[in-house]
PDB file of C-alpha atoms in Angstrom:
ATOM      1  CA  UNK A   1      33.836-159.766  -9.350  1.00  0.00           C
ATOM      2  CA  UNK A   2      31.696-163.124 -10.043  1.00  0.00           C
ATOM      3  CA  UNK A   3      33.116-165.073  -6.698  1.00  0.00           C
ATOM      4  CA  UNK A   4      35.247-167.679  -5.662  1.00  0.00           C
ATOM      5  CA  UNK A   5      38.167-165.394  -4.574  1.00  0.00           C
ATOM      6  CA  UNK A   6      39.514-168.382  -2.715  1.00  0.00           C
ATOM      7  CA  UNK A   7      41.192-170.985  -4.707  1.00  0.00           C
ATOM      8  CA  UNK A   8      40.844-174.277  -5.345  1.00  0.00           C
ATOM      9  CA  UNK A   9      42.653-176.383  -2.906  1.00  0.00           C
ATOM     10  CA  UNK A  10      39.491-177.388  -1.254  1.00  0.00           C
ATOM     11  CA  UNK A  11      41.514-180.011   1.248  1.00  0.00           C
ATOM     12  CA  UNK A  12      43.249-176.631   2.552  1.00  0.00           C
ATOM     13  CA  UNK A  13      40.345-174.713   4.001  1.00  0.00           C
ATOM     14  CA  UNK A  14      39.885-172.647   7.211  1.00  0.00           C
ATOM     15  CA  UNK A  15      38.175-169.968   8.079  1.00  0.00           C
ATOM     16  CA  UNK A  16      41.350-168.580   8.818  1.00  0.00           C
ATOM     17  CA  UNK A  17      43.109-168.848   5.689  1.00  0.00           C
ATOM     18  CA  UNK A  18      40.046-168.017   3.614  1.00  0.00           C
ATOM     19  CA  UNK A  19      39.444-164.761   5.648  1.00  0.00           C
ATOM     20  CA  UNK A  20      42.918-164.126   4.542  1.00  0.00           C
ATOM     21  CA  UNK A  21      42.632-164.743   1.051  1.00  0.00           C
ATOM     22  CA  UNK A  22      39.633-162.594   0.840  1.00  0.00           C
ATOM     23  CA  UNK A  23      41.231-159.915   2.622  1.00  0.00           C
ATOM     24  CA  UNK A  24      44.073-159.195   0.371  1.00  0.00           C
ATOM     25  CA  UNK A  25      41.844-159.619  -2.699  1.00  0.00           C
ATOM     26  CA  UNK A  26      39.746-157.062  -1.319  1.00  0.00           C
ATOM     27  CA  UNK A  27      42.830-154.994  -0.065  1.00  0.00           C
ATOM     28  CA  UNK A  28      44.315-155.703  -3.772  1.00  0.00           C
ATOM     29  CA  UNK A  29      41.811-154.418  -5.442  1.00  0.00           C
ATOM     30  CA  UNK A  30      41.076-151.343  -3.776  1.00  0.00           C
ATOM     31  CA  UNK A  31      45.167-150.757  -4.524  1.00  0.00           C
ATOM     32  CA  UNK A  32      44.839-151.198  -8.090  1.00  0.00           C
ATOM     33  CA  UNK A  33      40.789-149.715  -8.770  1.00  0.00           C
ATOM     34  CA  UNK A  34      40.829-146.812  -6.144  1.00  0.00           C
ATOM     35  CA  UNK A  35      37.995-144.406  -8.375  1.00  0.00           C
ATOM     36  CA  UNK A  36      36.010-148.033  -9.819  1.00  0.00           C
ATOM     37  CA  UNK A  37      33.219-149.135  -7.991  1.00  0.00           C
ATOM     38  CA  UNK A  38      33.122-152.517  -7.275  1.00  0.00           C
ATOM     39  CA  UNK A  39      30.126-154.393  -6.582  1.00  0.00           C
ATOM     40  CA  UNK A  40      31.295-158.189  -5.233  1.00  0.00           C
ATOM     41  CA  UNK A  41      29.853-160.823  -4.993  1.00  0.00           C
ATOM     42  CA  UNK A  42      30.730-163.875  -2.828  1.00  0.00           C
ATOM     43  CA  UNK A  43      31.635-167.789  -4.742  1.00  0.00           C
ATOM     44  CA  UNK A  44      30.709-171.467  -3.359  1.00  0.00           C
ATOM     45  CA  UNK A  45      34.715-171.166  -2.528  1.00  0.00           C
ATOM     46  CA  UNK A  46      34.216-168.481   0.326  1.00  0.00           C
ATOM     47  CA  UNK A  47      32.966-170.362   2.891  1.00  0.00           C
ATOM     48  CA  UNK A  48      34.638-173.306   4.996  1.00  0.00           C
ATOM     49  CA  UNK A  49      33.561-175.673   4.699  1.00  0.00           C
ATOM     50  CA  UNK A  50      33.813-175.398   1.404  1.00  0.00           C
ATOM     51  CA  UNK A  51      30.015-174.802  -0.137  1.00  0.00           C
ATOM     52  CA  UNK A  52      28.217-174.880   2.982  1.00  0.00           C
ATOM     53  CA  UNK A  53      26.054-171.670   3.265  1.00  0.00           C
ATOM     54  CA  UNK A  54      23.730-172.068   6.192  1.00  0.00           C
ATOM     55  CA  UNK A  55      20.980-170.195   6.854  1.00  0.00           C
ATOM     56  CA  UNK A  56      21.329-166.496   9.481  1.00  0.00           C
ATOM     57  CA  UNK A  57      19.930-168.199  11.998  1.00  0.00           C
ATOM     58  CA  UNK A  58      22.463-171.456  12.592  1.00  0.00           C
ATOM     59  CA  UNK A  59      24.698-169.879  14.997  1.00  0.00           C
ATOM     60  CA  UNK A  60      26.803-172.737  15.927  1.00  0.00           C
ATOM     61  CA  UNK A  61      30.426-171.447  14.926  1.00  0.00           C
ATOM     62  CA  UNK A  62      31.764-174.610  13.494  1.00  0.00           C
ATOM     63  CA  UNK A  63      28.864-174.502  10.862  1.00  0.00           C
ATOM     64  CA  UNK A  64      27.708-171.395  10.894  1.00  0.00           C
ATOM     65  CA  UNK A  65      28.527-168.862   8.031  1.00  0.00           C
ATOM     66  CA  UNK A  66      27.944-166.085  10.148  1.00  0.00           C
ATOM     67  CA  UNK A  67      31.660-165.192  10.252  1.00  0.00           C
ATOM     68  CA  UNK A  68      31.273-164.443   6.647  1.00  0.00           C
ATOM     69  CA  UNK A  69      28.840-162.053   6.159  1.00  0.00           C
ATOM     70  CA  UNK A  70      30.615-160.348   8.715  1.00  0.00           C
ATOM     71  CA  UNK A  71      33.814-160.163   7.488  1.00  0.00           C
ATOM     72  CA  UNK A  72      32.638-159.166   3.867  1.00  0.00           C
ATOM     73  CA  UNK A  73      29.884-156.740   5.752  1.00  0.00           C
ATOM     74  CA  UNK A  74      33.239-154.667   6.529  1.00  0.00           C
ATOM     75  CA  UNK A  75      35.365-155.126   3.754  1.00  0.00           C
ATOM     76  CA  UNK A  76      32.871-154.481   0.961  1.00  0.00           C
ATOM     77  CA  UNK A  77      31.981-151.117   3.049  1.00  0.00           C
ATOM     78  CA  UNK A  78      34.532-149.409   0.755  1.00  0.00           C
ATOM     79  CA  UNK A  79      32.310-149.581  -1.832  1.00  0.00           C
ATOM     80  CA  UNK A  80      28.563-150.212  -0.661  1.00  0.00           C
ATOM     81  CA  UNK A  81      26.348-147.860   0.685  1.00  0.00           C
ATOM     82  CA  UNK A  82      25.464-148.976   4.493  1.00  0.00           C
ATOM     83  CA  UNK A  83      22.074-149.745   3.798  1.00  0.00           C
ATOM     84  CA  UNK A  84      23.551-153.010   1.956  1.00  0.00           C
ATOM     85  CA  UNK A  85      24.396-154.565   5.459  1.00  0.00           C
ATOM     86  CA  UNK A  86      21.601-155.707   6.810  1.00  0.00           C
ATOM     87  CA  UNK A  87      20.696-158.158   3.864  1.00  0.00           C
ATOM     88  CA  UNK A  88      24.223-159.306   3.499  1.00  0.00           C
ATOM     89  CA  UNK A  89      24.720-160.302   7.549  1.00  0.00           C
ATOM     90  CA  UNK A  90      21.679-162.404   6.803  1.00  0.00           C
ATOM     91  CA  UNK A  91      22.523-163.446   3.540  1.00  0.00           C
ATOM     92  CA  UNK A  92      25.093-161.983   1.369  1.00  0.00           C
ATOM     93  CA  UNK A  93      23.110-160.560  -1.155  1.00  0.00           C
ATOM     94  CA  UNK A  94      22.505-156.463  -2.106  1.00  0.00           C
ATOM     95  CA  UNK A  95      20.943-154.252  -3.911  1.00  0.00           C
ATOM     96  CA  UNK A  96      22.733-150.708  -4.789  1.00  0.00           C
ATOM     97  CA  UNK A  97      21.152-148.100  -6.817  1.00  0.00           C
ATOM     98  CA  UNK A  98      23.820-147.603  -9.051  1.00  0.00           C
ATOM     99  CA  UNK A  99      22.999-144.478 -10.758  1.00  0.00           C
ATOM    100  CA  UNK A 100      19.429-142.629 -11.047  1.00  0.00           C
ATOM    101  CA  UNK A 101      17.294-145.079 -13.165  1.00  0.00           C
ATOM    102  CA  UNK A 102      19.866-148.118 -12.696  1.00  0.00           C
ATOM    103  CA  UNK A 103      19.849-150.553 -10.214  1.00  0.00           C
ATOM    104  CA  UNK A 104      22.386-153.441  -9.470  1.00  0.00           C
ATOM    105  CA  UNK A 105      21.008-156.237  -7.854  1.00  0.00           C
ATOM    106  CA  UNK A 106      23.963-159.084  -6.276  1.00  0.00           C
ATOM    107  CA  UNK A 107      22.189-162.138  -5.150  1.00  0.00           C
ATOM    108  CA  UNK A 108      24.012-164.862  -3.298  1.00  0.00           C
ATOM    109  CA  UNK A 109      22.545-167.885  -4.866  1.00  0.00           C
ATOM    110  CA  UNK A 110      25.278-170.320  -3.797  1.00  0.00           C
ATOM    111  CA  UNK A 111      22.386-171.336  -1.658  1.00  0.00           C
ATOM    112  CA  UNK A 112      20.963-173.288  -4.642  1.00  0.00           C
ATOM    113  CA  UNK A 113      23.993-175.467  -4.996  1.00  0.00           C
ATOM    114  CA  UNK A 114      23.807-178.745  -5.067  1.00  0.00           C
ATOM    115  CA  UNK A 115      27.006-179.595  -3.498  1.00  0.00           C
ATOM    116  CA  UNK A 116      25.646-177.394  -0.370  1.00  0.00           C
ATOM    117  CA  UNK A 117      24.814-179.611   1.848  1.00  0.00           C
ATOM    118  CA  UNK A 118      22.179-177.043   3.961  1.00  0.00           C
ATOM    119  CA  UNK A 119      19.845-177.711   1.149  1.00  0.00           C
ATOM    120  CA  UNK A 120      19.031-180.739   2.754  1.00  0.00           C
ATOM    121  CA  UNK A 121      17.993-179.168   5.939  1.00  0.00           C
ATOM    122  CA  UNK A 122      16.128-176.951   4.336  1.00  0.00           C
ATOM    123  CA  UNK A 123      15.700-176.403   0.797  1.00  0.00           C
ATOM    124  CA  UNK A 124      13.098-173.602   0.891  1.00  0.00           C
ATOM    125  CA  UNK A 125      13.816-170.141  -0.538  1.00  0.00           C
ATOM    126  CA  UNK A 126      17.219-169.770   2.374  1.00  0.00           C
ATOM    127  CA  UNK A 127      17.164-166.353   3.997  1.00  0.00           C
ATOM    128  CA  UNK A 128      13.936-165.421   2.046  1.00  0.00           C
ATOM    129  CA  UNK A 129      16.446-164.620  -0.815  1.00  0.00           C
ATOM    130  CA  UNK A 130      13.951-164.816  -3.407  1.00  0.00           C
ATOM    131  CA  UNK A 131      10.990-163.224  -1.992  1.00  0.00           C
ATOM    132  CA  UNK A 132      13.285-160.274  -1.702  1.00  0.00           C
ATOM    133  CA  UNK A 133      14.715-160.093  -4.845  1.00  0.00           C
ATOM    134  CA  UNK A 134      10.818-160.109  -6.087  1.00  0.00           C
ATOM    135  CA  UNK A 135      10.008-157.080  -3.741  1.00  0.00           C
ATOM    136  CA  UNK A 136      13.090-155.703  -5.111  1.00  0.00           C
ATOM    137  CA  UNK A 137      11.979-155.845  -8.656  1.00  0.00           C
ATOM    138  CA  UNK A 138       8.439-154.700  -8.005  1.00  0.00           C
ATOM    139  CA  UNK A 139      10.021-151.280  -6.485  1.00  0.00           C
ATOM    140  CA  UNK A 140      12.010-151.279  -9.031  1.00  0.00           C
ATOM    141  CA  UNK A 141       9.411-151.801 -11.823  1.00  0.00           C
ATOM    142  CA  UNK A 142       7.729-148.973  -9.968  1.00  0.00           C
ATOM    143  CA  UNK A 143      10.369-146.727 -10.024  1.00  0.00           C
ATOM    144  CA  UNK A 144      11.122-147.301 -13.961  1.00  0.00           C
ATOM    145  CA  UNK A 145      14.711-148.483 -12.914  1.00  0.00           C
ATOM    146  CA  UNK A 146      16.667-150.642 -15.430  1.00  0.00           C
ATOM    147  CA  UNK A 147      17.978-153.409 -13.251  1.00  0.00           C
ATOM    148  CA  UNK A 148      21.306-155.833 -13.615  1.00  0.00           C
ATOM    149  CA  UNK A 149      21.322-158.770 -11.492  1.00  0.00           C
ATOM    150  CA  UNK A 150      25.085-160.819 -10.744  1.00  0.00           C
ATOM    151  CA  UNK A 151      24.826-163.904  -9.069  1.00  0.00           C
ATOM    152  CA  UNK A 152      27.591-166.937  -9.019  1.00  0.00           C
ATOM    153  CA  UNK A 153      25.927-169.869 -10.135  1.00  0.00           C
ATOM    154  CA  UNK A 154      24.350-170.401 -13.445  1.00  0.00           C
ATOM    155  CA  UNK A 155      20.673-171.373 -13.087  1.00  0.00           C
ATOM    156  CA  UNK A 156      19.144-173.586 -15.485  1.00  0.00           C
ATOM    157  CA  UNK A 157      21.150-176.328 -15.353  1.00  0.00           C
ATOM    158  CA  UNK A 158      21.910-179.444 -12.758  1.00  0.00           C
ATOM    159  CA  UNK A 159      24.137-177.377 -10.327  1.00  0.00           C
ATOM    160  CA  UNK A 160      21.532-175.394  -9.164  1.00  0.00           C
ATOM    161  CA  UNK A 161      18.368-176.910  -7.373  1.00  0.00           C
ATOM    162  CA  UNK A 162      15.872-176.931  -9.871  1.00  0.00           C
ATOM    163  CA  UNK A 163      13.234-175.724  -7.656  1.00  0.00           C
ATOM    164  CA  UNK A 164      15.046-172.783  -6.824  1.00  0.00           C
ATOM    165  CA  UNK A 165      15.587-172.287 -10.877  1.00  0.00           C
ATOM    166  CA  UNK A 166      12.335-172.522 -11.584  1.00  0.00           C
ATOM    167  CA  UNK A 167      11.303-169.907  -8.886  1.00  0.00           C
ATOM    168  CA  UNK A 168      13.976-167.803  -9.964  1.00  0.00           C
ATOM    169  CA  UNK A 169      12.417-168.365 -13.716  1.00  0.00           C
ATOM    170  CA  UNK A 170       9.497-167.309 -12.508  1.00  0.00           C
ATOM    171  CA  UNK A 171      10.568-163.671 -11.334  1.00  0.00           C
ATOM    172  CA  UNK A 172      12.714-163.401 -14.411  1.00  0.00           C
ATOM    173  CA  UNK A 173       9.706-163.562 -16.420  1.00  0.00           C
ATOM    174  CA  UNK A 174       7.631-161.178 -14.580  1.00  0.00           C
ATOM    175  CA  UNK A 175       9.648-158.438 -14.901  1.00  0.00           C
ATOM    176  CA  UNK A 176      11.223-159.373 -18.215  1.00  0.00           C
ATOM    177  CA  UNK A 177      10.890-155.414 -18.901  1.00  0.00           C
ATOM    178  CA  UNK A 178      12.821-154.357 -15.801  1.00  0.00           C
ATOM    179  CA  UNK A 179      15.830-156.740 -16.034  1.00  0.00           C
ATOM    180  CA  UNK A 180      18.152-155.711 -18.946  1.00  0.00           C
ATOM    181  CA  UNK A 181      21.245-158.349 -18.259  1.00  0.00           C
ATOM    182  CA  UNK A 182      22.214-161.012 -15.846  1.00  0.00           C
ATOM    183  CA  UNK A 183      25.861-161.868 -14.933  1.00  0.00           C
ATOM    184  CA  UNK A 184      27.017-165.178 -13.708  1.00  0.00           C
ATOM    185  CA  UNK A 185      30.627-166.746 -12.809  1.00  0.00           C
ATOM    186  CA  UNK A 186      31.413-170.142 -11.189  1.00  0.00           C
ATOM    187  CA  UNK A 187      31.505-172.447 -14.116  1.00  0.00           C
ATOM    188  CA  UNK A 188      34.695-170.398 -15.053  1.00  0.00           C
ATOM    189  CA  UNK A 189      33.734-170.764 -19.324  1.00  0.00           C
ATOM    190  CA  UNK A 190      32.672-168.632 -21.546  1.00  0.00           C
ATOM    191  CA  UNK A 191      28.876-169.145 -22.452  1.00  0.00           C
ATOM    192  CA  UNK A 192      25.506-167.481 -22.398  1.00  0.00           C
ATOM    193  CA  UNK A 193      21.906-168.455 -21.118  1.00  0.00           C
ATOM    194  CA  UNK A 194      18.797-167.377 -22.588  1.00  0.00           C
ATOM    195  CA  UNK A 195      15.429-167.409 -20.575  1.00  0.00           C
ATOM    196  CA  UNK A 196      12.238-167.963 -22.087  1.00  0.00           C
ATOM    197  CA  UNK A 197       8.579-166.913 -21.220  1.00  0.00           C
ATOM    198  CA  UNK A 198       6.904-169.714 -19.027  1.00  0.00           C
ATOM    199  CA  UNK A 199       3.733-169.469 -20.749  1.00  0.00           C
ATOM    200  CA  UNK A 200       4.907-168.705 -24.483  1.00  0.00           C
ATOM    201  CA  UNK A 201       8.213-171.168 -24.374  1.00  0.00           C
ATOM    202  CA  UNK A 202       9.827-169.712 -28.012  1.00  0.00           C
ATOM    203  CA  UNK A 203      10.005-166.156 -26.890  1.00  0.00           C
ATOM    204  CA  UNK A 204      13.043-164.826 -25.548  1.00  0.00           C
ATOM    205  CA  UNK A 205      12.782-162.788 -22.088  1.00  0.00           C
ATOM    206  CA  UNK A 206      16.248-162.538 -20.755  1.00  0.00           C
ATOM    207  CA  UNK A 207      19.757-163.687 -21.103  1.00  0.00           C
ATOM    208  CA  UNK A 208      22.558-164.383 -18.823  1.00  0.00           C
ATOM    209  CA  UNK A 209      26.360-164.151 -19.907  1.00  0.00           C
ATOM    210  CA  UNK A 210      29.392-165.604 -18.059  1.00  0.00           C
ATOM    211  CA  UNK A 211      32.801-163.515 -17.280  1.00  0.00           C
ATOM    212  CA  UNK A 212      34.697-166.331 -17.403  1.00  0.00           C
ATOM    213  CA  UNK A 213      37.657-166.582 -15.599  1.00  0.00           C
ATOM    214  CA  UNK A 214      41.015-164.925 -14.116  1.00  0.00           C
ATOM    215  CA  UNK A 215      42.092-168.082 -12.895  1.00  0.00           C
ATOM    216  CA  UNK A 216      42.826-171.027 -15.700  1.00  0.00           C
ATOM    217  CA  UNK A 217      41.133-173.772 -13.734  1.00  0.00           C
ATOM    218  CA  UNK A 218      40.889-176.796 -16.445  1.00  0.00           C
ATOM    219  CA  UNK A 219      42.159-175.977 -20.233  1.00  0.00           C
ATOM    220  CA  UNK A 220      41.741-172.324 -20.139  1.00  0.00           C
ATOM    221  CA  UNK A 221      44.051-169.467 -20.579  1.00  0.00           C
ATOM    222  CA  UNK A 222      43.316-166.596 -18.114  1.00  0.00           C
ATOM    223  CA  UNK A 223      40.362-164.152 -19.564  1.00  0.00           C
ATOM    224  CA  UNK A 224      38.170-161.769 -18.588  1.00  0.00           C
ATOM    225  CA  UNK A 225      35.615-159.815 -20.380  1.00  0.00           C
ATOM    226  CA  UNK A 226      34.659-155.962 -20.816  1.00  0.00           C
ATOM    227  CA  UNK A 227      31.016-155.270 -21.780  1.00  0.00           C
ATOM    228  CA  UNK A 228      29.756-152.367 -24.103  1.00  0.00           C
ATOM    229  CA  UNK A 229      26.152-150.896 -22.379  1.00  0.00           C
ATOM    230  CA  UNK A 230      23.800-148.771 -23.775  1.00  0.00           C
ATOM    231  CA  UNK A 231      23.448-145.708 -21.550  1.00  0.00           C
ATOM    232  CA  UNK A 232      19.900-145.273 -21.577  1.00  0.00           C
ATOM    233  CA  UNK A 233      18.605-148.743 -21.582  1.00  0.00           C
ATOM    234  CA  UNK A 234      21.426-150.122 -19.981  1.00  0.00           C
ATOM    235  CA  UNK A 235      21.071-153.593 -22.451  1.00  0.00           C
ATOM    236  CA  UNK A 236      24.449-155.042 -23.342  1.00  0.00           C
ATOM    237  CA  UNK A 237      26.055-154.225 -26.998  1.00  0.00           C
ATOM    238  CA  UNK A 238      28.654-156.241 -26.839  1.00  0.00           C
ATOM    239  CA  UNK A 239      31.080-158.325 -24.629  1.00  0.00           C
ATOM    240  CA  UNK A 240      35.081-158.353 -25.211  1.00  0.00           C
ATOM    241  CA  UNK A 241      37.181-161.694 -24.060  1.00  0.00           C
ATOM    242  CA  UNK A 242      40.696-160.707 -23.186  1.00  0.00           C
ATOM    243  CA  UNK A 243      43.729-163.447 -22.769  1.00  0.00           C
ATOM    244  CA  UNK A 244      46.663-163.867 -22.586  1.00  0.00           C
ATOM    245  CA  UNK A 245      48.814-167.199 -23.344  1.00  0.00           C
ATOM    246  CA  UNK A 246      49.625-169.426 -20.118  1.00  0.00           C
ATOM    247  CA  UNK A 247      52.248-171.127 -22.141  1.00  0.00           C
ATOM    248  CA  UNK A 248      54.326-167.948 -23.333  1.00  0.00           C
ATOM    249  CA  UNK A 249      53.452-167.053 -20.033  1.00  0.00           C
ATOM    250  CA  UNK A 250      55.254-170.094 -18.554  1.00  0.00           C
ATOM    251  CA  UNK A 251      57.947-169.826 -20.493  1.00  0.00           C
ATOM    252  CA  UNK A 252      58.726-166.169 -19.403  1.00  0.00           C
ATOM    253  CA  UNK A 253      57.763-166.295 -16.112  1.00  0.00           C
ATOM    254  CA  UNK A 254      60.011-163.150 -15.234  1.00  0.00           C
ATOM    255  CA  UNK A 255      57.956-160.708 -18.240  1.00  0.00           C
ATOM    256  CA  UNK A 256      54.335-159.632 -17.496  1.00  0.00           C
ATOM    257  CA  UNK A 257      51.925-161.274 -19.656  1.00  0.00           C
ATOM    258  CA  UNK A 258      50.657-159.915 -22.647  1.00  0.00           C
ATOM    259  CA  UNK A 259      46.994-159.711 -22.758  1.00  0.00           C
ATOM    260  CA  UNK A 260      45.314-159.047 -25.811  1.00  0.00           C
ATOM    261  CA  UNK A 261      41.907-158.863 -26.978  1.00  0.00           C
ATOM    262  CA  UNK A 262      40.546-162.455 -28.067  1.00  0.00           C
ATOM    263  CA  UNK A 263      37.588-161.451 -29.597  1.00  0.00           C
ATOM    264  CA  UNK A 264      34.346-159.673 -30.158  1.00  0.00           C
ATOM    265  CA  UNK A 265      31.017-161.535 -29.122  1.00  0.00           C
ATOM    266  CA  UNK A 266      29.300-158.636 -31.972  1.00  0.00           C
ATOM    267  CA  UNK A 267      31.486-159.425 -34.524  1.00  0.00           C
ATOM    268  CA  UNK A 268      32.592-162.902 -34.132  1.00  0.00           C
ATOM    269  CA  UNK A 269      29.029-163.995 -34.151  1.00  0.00           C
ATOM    270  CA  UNK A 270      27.174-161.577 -36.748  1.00  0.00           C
ATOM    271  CA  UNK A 271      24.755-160.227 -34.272  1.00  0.00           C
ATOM    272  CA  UNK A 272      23.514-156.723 -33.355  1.00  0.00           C
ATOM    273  CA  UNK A 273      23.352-156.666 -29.637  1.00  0.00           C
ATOM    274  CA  UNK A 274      23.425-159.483 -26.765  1.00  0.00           C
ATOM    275  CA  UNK A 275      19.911-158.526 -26.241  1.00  0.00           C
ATOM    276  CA  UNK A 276      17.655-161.991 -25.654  1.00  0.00           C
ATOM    277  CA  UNK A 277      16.117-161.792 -28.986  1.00  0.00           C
ATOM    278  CA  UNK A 278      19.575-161.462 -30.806  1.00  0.00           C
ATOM    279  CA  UNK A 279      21.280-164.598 -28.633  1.00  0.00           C
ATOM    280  CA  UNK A 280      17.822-166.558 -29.641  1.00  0.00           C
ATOM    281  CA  UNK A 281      18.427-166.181 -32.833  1.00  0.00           C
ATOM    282  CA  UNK A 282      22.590-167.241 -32.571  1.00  0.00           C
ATOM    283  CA  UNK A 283      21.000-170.768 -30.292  1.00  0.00           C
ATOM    284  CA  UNK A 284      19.465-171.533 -32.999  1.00  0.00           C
ATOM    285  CA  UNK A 285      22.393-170.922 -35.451  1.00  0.00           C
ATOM    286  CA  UNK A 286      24.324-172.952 -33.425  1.00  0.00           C
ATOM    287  CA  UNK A 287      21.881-175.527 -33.361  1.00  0.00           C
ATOM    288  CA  UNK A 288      22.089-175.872 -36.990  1.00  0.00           C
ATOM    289  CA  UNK A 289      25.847-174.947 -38.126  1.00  0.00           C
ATOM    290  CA  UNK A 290      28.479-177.820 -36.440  1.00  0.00           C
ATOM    291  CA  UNK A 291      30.850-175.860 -37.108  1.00  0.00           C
ATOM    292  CA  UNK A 292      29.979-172.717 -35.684  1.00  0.00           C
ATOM    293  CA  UNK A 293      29.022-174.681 -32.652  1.00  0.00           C
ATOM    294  CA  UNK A 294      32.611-175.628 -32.527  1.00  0.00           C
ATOM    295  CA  UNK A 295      34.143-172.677 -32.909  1.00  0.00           C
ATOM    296  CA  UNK A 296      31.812-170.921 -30.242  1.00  0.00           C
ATOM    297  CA  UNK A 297      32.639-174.588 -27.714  1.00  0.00           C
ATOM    298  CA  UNK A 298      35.998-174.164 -28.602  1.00  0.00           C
TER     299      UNK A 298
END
C-alpha cells in the first residue's frame, strides 16, 4: 500500500470522513489479506486539509496532524510490531525488520511536498525524518541487513523539495550496498527512477519503481503490480502490471472485472533484472529508440 487511501474529491475533506475512509480500507483489507503482512504507508490524501503534514509538535487541532498518527498508530497495530509507534505518532514513518537479514523501511515523505504548505514554516528535515532514516541505515549496514525503503512521493523531480531530494540523494548513495529497491506511489503511472553516485554521476546506485495505481485517476485502467525478489539479496527480478479494462468494465457493471496480466517489465524490455545497472542501461535505450520510448510512455 503506496498511500492516498482517500480519494480525490479534495473539496470534500474532513477529518471525519477521511478517518472513515481509512478505516474501512484498513478494515477491508485485513478481511480480504488475513495471513499477508501489510506494511502501509500513509498518501498526501490522508490528511485534512488535504497535504498539510505539520510537524509533532503543532498541537492546535484545526492544523494539527496529530489525529492522524493516532488513528493509523492503532489501525496499522494489526500488522506492526509496537515498537513502530513511537516514530509514527511523531511522524508516520517505520521501520520493521521484516525477516532476519531484511529490513523494510516506510518513510513518510509527504513532508517534502510542495503543495504542503508547512514547508514554509519550516522546511528543515520535519520530524528529524531524515536523520533517522540515516541512523537507520547505519544499523542496518552494521547488521548486514538488505533494506527496502516505500515512501509516497517520487523524489527527484519538482514535487518534492529539492533540498529534501538532494539530502535524501545523499543517504541513498552512502549506503548504495544496503538498499536493494525503493518503492514509490502518488504519481499513480507506471515508471522507474534511477539514482546515481554524487561524486561519479554515470554510475548507477539505486533505482526506484512505481506500483501504479488501483484507482484510474486520469487515462488509466486500474493496475497494480507483483514483484519477483531474489531471496537472498532481496534485489528485484522482475515487476508484473496487472489490468483490467475500465470500458468492458463499464459496460458490465454487474460482472467482476477481468484482470489479466499486462505485461512483464523482464521481458517486455530485454533486461535481466531491475537492478540499477540493468534500468541504466534501458534509460539509455530509451533515450535513443523513439519508439521504444513510446511504447514504454504509452
Amino acid at each position: 500500500m503506496t498511500g492516498d487511501i482517500v480519494d480525490h474529491a479534495i473539496w470534500n475533506t474532513s477529518i471525519q470522513k477521511n478517518s472513515d475512509v481509512i478505516t474501512k480500507v484498513t478494515q477491508k483489507m485485513r478481511t480480504d489479506f488475513p495471513d499477508t503482512p501489510v506494511y502501509p504507508i500513509l498518501g498526501n490524501h490522508e490528511p485534512s486539509p488535504l497535504n498539510a503534514y505539520a510537524p509533532h509538535y503543532i498541537t492546535d487541532e484545526k492544523v494539527s496532524t496529530k489525529w492522524l498518527y493516532e488513528l493509523v498508530a492503532d489501525l496499522w497495530s494489526v500488522w506492526l510490531p509496537p515498537d513502530t509507534r513511537e516514530t509514527i505518532l511523531r511522524g508516520g514513518f517505520y521501520t520493521v525488520l521484516a525477516r532476519p537479514g531484511f529490513r523494510i523501511i516506510v518513510l513518510n515523505n509527504n513532508v517534502c511536498y510542495n503543495l504542503n504548505w508547512w514547508l514554509v514554516y519550516n522546511p528543515k528535515d520535519q520530524d528529524g525524518q531524515l536523520q533517522w532514516l540515516a541512523d537507520t541505515l547505519l544499523q542496518a549496514e552494521n547488521d548486514g541487513e538488505n533494506v527496502h525503503i516505500l515512501a509516497h512521493i517520487p523524489t527527484g523531480d519538482t514535487e518534492c523539495l529539492r533540498t529534501w531530494s538532494r539530502e535524501f540523494h545523499k543517504i541513498i548513495d552512502r549506503f548504495e550496498n544496503t538498499i536493494r529497491a525503493i518503492f514509490n506511489g502518488h504519481t499513480h503511472n507506471d515508471h522507474f527512477h534511477v539514482y546515481y553516485a554524487t561524486n561519479e554521476s554515470t554510475r548507477p546506485i539505486s533505482m526506484a519503481i512505481n506500483g501504479g495505481s488501483v484507482t484510474t485517476f486520469n487515462d488509466l485502467n486500474s493496475n497494480y503490480k507483483t514483484y519477483s525478489v531474489d531471496s537472498a539479496t532481496y534485489n528485484i527480478l522482475d515487476a508484473e502490471t496487472w489490468i483490467f479494462n475500465l470500458t468492458e468494465a463499464n459496460i458490465n457493471p454487474n460482472v467482476n472485472p477481468t484482470w489479466y496480466k499486462l505485461y512483464s517489465f523482464k521481458d517486455q524490455y530485454g533486461v535481466e533484472s531491475l537492478s540499477p545497472i540493468e534500468l541504466d542501461k534501458l534509460t539509455h535505450k530509451l533515450a535513443a529508440n523513439r519508439s521504444l520510448l513510446e511504447e514504454y510512455s504509452r
